[in-house]
């Protein structure tokens, strides 16, 4: 069974033309408003199991919520003195936030995706030039594994990864990254290797709400 932390969906949007400050609490309230913060037993895109899942697609379906969040990420990036040439948002979770962040920063936004073998790559005519500076955009950084995978692809093309920017950091700043991690909201959640998962031992059905195909876990 999946439990959803929710608030009244009929409540008015939390953003308004008079909103001047975007805080972690702002995002947390919006996730709750959109029924995007889930509790239960989940298989994450990393292959790990967890008691918590943030379904950012439910949040990002709202342009009026996505734009202020991306604007805050852009502000933090620029405040740090970073100016990318391109924003890369890995499919699927990074596509929408990557596009909006690119718009806020005034640069092109493209995405990587997995090929038929499950390997991350650039397709659809997207290219990276040697020396270009990149911000990787993610909806959620879970372990840092996928972000590092994307970084290796980009660096293999001669690009320089400046940072990753995400809505959610599930690692509490502990992701093994060689570049800065800008995140709007830390989310504490238990994660387990499948063979050590107490939720599995309790026979609680596992849900895989993400979009990565099963072959990508092999």
Tab-separated table of N, CA, C and O in Angstrom, residues 87-167:
chain	number	residue	atom	x	y	z
A	87	UNK	N	22.400	23.994	-20.246
A	87	UNK	CA	21.836	23.189	-19.158
A	87	UNK	C	21.448	21.845	-19.735
A	87	UNK	O	20.797	21.770	-20.789
A	88	UNK	N	21.847	20.763	-19.059
A	88	UNK	CA	21.520	19.407	-19.506
A	88	UNK	C	20.659	18.747	-18.439
A	88	UNK	O	21.081	18.593	-17.295
A	89	UNK	N	19.451	18.354	-18.808
A	89	UNK	CA	18.543	17.690	-17.886
A	89	UNK	C	18.316	16.260	-18.318
A	89	UNK	O	17.667	15.997	-19.331
A	90	UNK	N	18.848	15.289	-17.590
A	90	UNK	CA	18.695	13.889	-17.984
A	90	UNK	C	17.229	13.454	-18.033
A	90	UNK	O	16.455	13.782	-17.123
A	91	UNK	N	16.858	12.730	-19.073
A	91	UNK	CA	15.503	12.188	-19.169
A	91	UNK	C	15.333	11.057	-18.159
A	91	UNK	O	16.266	10.302	-17.895
A	92	UNK	N	14.126	10.894	-17.576
A	92	UNK	CA	13.026	11.805	-17.851
A	92	UNK	C	12.951	12.946	-16.830
A	92	UNK	O	12.480	14.035	-17.128
A	93	UNK	N	13.379	12.688	-15.604
A	93	UNK	CA	13.117	13.623	-14.526
A	93	UNK	C	13.710	14.998	-14.700
A	93	UNK	O	13.166	15.985	-14.188
A	94	UNK	N	14.824	15.113	-15.426
A	94	UNK	CA	15.466	16.406	-15.559
A	94	UNK	C	15.019	17.224	-16.746
A	94	UNK	O	15.480	18.355	-16.914
A	95	UNK	N	14.129	16.698	-17.573
A	95	UNK	CA	13.778	17.390	-18.814
A	95	UNK	C	13.043	18.694	-18.542
A	95	UNK	O	13.414	19.756	-19.054
A	96	UNK	N	11.991	18.644	-17.736
A	96	UNK	CA	11.178	19.843	-17.513
A	96	UNK	C	11.940	20.881	-16.701
A	96	UNK	O	12.007	22.055	-17.080
A	97	UNK	N	12.523	20.465	-15.574
A	97	UNK	CA	13.247	21.429	-14.746
A	97	UNK	C	14.484	21.942	-15.491
A	97	UNK	O	14.863	23.102	-15.353
A	98	UNK	N	15.093	21.096	-16.321
A	98	UNK	CA	16.238	21.530	-17.108
A	98	UNK	C	15.856	22.594	-18.119
A	98	UNK	O	16.574	23.586	-18.306
A	99	UNK	N	14.730	22.403	-18.782
A	99	UNK	CA	14.262	23.386	-19.760
A	99	UNK	C	13.968	24.718	-19.078
A	99	UNK	O	14.382	25.784	-19.556
A	100	UNK	N	13.255	24.657	-17.946
A	100	UNK	CA	12.888	25.893	-17.266
A	100	UNK	C	14.106	26.594	-16.674
A	100	UNK	O	14.208	27.822	-16.706
A	101	UNK	N	15.054	25.825	-16.146
A	101	UNK	CA	16.274	26.429	-15.621
A	101	UNK	C	17.067	27.086	-16.745
A	101	UNK	O	17.608	28.192	-16.582
A	102	UNK	N	17.139	26.423	-17.891
A	102	UNK	CA	17.831	27.013	-19.047
A	102	UNK	C	17.173	28.321	-19.457
A	102	UNK	O	17.853	29.302	-19.785
A	103	UNK	N	15.857	28.354	-19.429
A	103	UNK	CA	15.138	29.586	-19.779
A	103	UNK	C	15.484	30.695	-18.804
A	103	UNK	O	15.712	31.839	-19.200
A	104	UNK	N	15.532	30.362	-17.527
A	104	UNK	CA	15.840	31.369	-16.513
A	104	UNK	C	17.273	31.883	-16.664
A	104	UNK	O	17.545	33.055	-16.397
A	105	UNK	N	18.191	31.010	-17.075
A	105	UNK	CA	19.591	31.394	-17.223
A	105	UNK	C	19.900	31.984	-18.595
A	105	UNK	O	20.999	32.490	-18.825
A	106	UNK	N	18.956	31.876	-19.524
A	106	UNK	CA	19.147	32.441	-20.851
A	106	UNK	C	20.095	31.653	-21.729
A	106	UNK	O	20.812	32.241	-22.556
A	107	UNK	N	20.109	30.315	-21.560
A	107	UNK	CA	21.000	29.457	-22.348
A	107	UNK	C	20.188	28.296	-22.933
A	107	UNK	O	19.064	28.041	-22.501
A	108	UNK	N	20.741	27.555	-23.897
A	108	UNK	CA	20.039	26.394	-24.425
A	108	UNK	C	19.867	25.307	-23.365
A	108	UNK	O	20.697	25.157	-22.461
A	109	UNK	N	18.789	24.558	-23.493
A	109	UNK	CA	18.541	23.426	-22.607
A	109	UNK	C	18.340	22.165	-23.428
A	109	UNK	O	17.483	22.119	-24.322
A	110	UNK	N	19.139	21.154	-23.167
A	110	UNK	CA	19.028	19.883	-23.880
A	110	UNK	C	18.935	18.767	-22.844
A	110	UNK	O	18.959	19.022	-21.633
A	111	UNK	N	18.824	17.528	-23.318
A	111	UNK	CA	18.753	16.422	-22.365
A	111	UNK	C	19.483	15.194	-22.886
A	111	UNK	O	19.623	14.995	-24.099
A	112	UNK	N	19.968	14.405	-21.947
A	112	UNK	CA	20.492	13.086	-22.266
A	112	UNK	C	19.389	12.072	-22.052
A	112	UNK	O	18.411	12.334	-21.339
A	113	UNK	N	19.535	10.903	-22.650
A	113	UNK	CA	18.561	9.820	-22.460
A	113	UNK	C	19.265	8.495	-22.664
A	113	UNK	O	20.392	8.426	-23.155
A	114	UNK	N	18.591	7.438	-22.276
A	114	UNK	CA	19.197	6.111	-22.375
A	114	UNK	C	18.919	5.488	-23.738
A	114	UNK	O	17.816	5.622	-24.275
A	115	UNK	N	19.950	4.827	-24.277
A	115	UNK	CA	19.773	4.132	-25.546
A	115	UNK	C	19.189	2.749	-25.294
A	115	UNK	O	18.799	2.419	-24.174
A	116	UNK	N	19.122	1.948	-26.335
A	116	UNK	CA	18.486	0.630	-26.221
A	116	UNK	C	19.239	-0.311	-25.297
A	116	UNK	O	18.688	-1.325	-24.839
A	117	UNK	N	20.471	-0.004	-24.969
A	117	UNK	CA	21.247	-0.834	-24.038
A	117	UNK	C	21.186	-0.313	-22.609
A	117	UNK	O	21.771	-0.897	-21.702
A	118	UNK	N	20.512	0.826	-22.413
A	118	UNK	CA	20.413	1.406	-21.084
A	118	UNK	C	21.502	2.398	-20.757
A	118	UNK	O	21.572	2.898	-19.634
A	119	UNK	N	22.369	2.710	-21.739
A	119	UNK	CA	23.464	3.646	-21.507
A	119	UNK	C	23.005	5.083	-21.766
A	119	UNK	O	22.287	5.359	-22.726
A	120	UNK	N	23.436	5.991	-20.901
A	120	UNK	CA	23.086	7.402	-21.064
A	120	UNK	C	23.884	8.007	-22.214
A	120	UNK	O	25.087	7.758	-22.349
A	121	UNK	N	23.204	8.792	-23.052
A	121	UNK	CA	23.858	9.357	-24.222
A	121	UNK	C	23.106	10.593	-24.698
A	121	UNK	O	21.983	10.869	-24.258
A	122	UNK	N	23.713	11.342	-25.587
A	122	UNK	CA	23.040	12.425	-26.292
A	122	UNK	C	22.454	11.886	-27.589
A	122	UNK	O	23.135	11.165	-28.329
A	123	UNK	N	21.222	12.238	-27.872
A	123	UNK	CA	20.559	11.811	-29.097
A	123	UNK	C	19.842	13.014	-29.704
A	123	UNK	O	20.072	14.138	-29.306
A	124	UNK	N	18.984	12.776	-30.690
A	124	UNK	CA	18.092	13.784	-31.287
A	124	UNK	C	18.843	14.982	-31.859
A	124	UNK	O	18.319	16.098	-31.913
A	125	UNK	N	20.093	14.755	-32.257
A	125	UNK	CA	20.872	15.836	-32.838
A	125	UNK	C	21.502	16.778	-31.837
A	125	UNK	O	22.136	17.762	-32.232
A	126	UNK	N	21.348	16.507	-30.535
A	126	UNK	CA	21.982	17.346	-29.523
A	126	UNK	C	23.488	17.130	-29.551
A	126	UNK	O	23.959	15.995	-29.660
A	127	UNK	N	24.233	18.214	-29.404
A	127	UNK	CA	25.689	18.124	-29.380
A	127	UNK	C	26.242	19.022	-28.274
A	127	UNK	O	25.593	19.984	-27.853
A	128	UNK	N	27.422	18.683	-27.819
A	128	UNK	CA	28.179	19.478	-26.853
A	128	UNK	C	29.538	19.770	-27.463
A	128	UNK	O	30.207	18.861	-27.966
A	129	UNK	N	29.943	21.022	-27.404
A	129	UNK	CA	31.242	21.413	-27.942
A	129	UNK	C	32.301	21.341	-26.841
A	129	UNK	O	32.018	21.652	-25.676
A	130	UNK	N	33.527	20.943	-27.191
A	130	UNK	CA	34.601	20.927	-26.194
A	130	UNK	C	34.763	22.299	-25.533
A	130	UNK	O	34.724	23.330	-26.205
A	131	UNK	N	34.907	22.287	-24.226
A	131	UNK	CA	35.096	23.522	-23.484
A	131	UNK	C	33.820	24.164	-22.975
A	131	UNK	O	33.881	25.103	-22.169
A	132	UNK	N	32.665	23.689	-23.437
A	132	UNK	CA	31.422	24.279	-22.952
A	132	UNK	C	31.209	23.961	-21.475
A	132	UNK	O	31.532	22.880	-20.992
A	133	UNK	N	30.633	24.933	-20.764
A	133	UNK	CA	30.369	24.799	-19.337
A	133	UNK	C	28.911	24.383	-19.137
A	133	UNK	O	28.001	24.984	-19.729
A	134	UNK	N	28.721	23.379	-18.289
A	134	UNK	CA	27.420	22.723	-18.174
A	134	UNK	C	26.901	22.768	-16.742
A	134	UNK	O	27.652	22.548	-15.792
A	135	UNK	N	25.607	23.035	-16.600
A	135	UNK	CA	24.876	22.754	-15.372
A	135	UNK	C	23.992	21.547	-15.646
A	135	UNK	O	23.242	21.538	-16.635
A	136	UNK	N	24.093	20.517	-14.821
A	136	UNK	CA	23.188	19.375	-14.914
A	136	UNK	C	21.965	19.671	-14.050
A	136	UNK	O	22.102	20.056	-12.883
A	137	UNK	N	20.778	19.525	-14.612
A	137	UNK	CA	19.540	19.781	-13.881
A	137	UNK	C	18.841	18.463	-13.583
A	137	UNK	O	18.663	17.638	-14.482
A	138	UNK	N	18.483	18.251	-12.335
A	138	UNK	CA	17.795	17.041	-11.907
A	138	UNK	C	16.541	17.420	-11.127
A	138	UNK	O	16.509	18.463	-10.470
A	139	UNK	N	15.535	16.551	-11.174
A	139	UNK	CA	14.418	16.768	-10.260
A	139	UNK	C	14.809	16.329	-8.850
A	139	UNK	O	14.617	17.049	-7.877
A	140	UNK	N	15.431	15.134	-8.741
A	140	UNK	CA	15.849	14.601	-7.449
A	140	UNK	C	17.246	14.002	-7.579
A	140	UNK	O	17.506	13.239	-8.507
A	141	UNK	N	18.144	14.350	-6.668
A	141	UNK	CA	19.417	13.651	-6.544
A	141	UNK	C	19.241	12.614	-5.448
A	141	UNK	O	19.019	12.959	-4.284
A	142	UNK	N	19.286	11.332	-5.830
A	142	UNK	CA	19.014	10.247	-4.880
A	142	UNK	C	20.287	9.709	-4.258
A	142	UNK	O	20.403	9.620	-3.037
A	143	UNK	N	21.249	9.332	-5.087
A	143	UNK	CA	22.545	8.859	-4.589
A	143	UNK	C	23.702	9.617	-5.239
A	143	UNK	O	24.817	9.590	-4.733
A	144	UNK	N	23.435	10.274	-6.340
A	144	UNK	CA	24.476	10.922	-7.126
A	144	UNK	C	24.986	10.047	-8.253
A	144	UNK	O	25.722	10.513	-9.129
A	145	UNK	N	24.580	8.783	-8.279
A	145	UNK	CA	25.078	7.849	-9.285
A	145	UNK	C	24.691	8.282	-10.700
A	145	UNK	O	25.535	8.331	-11.607
A	146	UNK	N	23.423	8.594	-10.899
A	146	UNK	CA	22.963	8.989	-12.232
A	146	UNK	C	23.578	10.318	-12.651
A	146	UNK	O	23.939	10.517	-13.821
A	147	UNK	N	23.696	11.249	-11.697
A	147	UNK	CA	24.301	12.537	-12.009
A	147	UNK	C	25.744	12.361	-12.453
A	147	UNK	O	26.187	12.980	-13.430
A	148	UNK	N	26.478	11.517	-11.765
A	148	UNK	CA	27.866	11.252	-12.155
A	148	UNK	C	27.933	10.566	-13.518
A	148	UNK	O	28.860	10.810	-14.296
A	149	UNK	N	26.956	9.721	-13.806
A	149	UNK	CA	26.924	9.051	-15.108
A	149	UNK	C	26.776	10.080	-16.227
A	149	UNK	O	27.472	10.019	-17.250
A	150	UNK	N	25.867	11.031	-16.024
A	150	UNK	CA	25.674	12.088	-17.014
A	150	UNK	C	26.939	12.940	-17.125
A	150	UNK	O	27.373	13.295	-18.224
A	151	UNK	N	27.543	13.261	-15.986
A	151	UNK	CA	28.768	14.070	-16.000
A	151	UNK	C	29.873	13.390	-16.800
A	151	UNK	O	30.602	14.057	-17.554
A	152	UNK	N	30.002	12.071	-16.646
A	152	UNK	CA	31.043	11.354	-17.400
A	152	UNK	C	30.797	11.440	-18.905
A	152	UNK	O	31.742	11.591	-19.696
A	153	UNK	N	29.547	11.353	-19.313
A	153	UNK	CA	29.215	11.472	-20.737
A	153	UNK	C	29.614	12.851	-21.250
A	153	UNK	O	30.251	12.986	-22.301
A	154	UNK	N	29.251	13.879	-20.504
A	154	UNK	CA	29.537	15.249	-20.935
A	154	UNK	C	31.032	15.544	-20.924
A	154	UNK	O	31.570	16.169	-21.850
A	155	UNK	N	31.709	15.101	-19.875
A	155	UNK	CA	33.153	15.323	-19.800
A	155	UNK	C	33.892	14.543	-20.877
A	155	UNK	O	34.932	14.987	-21.372
A	156	UNK	N	33.332	13.385	-21.268
A	156	UNK	CA	33.923	12.620	-22.355
A	156	UNK	C	33.843	13.343	-23.679
A	156	UNK	O	34.618	13.058	-24.603
A	157	UNK	N	32.930	14.312	-23.767
A	157	UNK	CA	32.795	15.135	-24.974
A	157	UNK	C	33.595	16.424	-24.863
A	157	UNK	O	33.514	17.290	-25.745
A	158	UNK	N	34.325	16.565	-23.759
A	158	UNK	CA	35.177	17.732	-23.595
A	158	UNK	C	34.545	18.883	-22.839
A	158	UNK	O	35.127	19.967	-22.744
A	159	UNK	N	33.334	18.675	-22.281
A	159	UNK	CA	32.658	19.739	-21.543
A	159	UNK	C	33.160	19.804	-20.109
A	159	UNK	O	33.774	18.860	-19.601
A	160	UNK	N	32.867	20.912	-19.439
A	160	UNK	CA	33.188	21.077	-18.025
A	160	UNK	C	31.874	21.193	-17.253
A	160	UNK	O	31.069	22.096	-17.516
A	161	UNK	N	31.651	20.287	-16.303
A	161	UNK	CA	30.445	20.331	-15.474
A	161	UNK	C	30.702	21.273	-14.307
A	161	UNK	O	31.591	21.047	-13.485
A	162	UNK	N	29.906	22.339	-14.233
A	162	UNK	CA	30.063	23.327	-13.170
A	162	UNK	C	29.378	22.899	-11.880
A	162	UNK	O	29.894	23.146	-10.785
A	163	UNK	N	28.192	22.283	-12.006
A	163	UNK	CA	27.397	21.957	-10.826
A	163	UNK	C	26.196	21.133	-11.261
A	163	UNK	O	25.887	21.021	-12.459
A	164	UNK	N	25.508	20.574	-10.279
A	164	UNK	CA	24.188	20.000	-10.488
A	164	UNK	C	23.200	20.869	-9.718
A	164	UNK	O	23.506	21.346	-8.617
A	165	UNK	N	22.044	21.113	-10.314
A	165	UNK	CA	20.986	21.881	-9.668
A	165	UNK	C	19.733	21.018	-9.633
A	165	UNK	O	19.325	20.470	-10.658
A	166	UNK	N	19.155	20.876	-8.449
A	166	UNK	CA	18.007	19.985	-8.318
A	166	UNK	C	16.955	20.586	-7.400
A	166	UNK	O	17.245	21.451	-6.572
A	167	UNK	N	15.737	20.097	-7.558
A	167	UNK	CA	14.675	20.467	-6.627
A	167	UNK	C	14.911	19.819	-5.269
A	167	UNK	O	14.802	20.455	-4.231
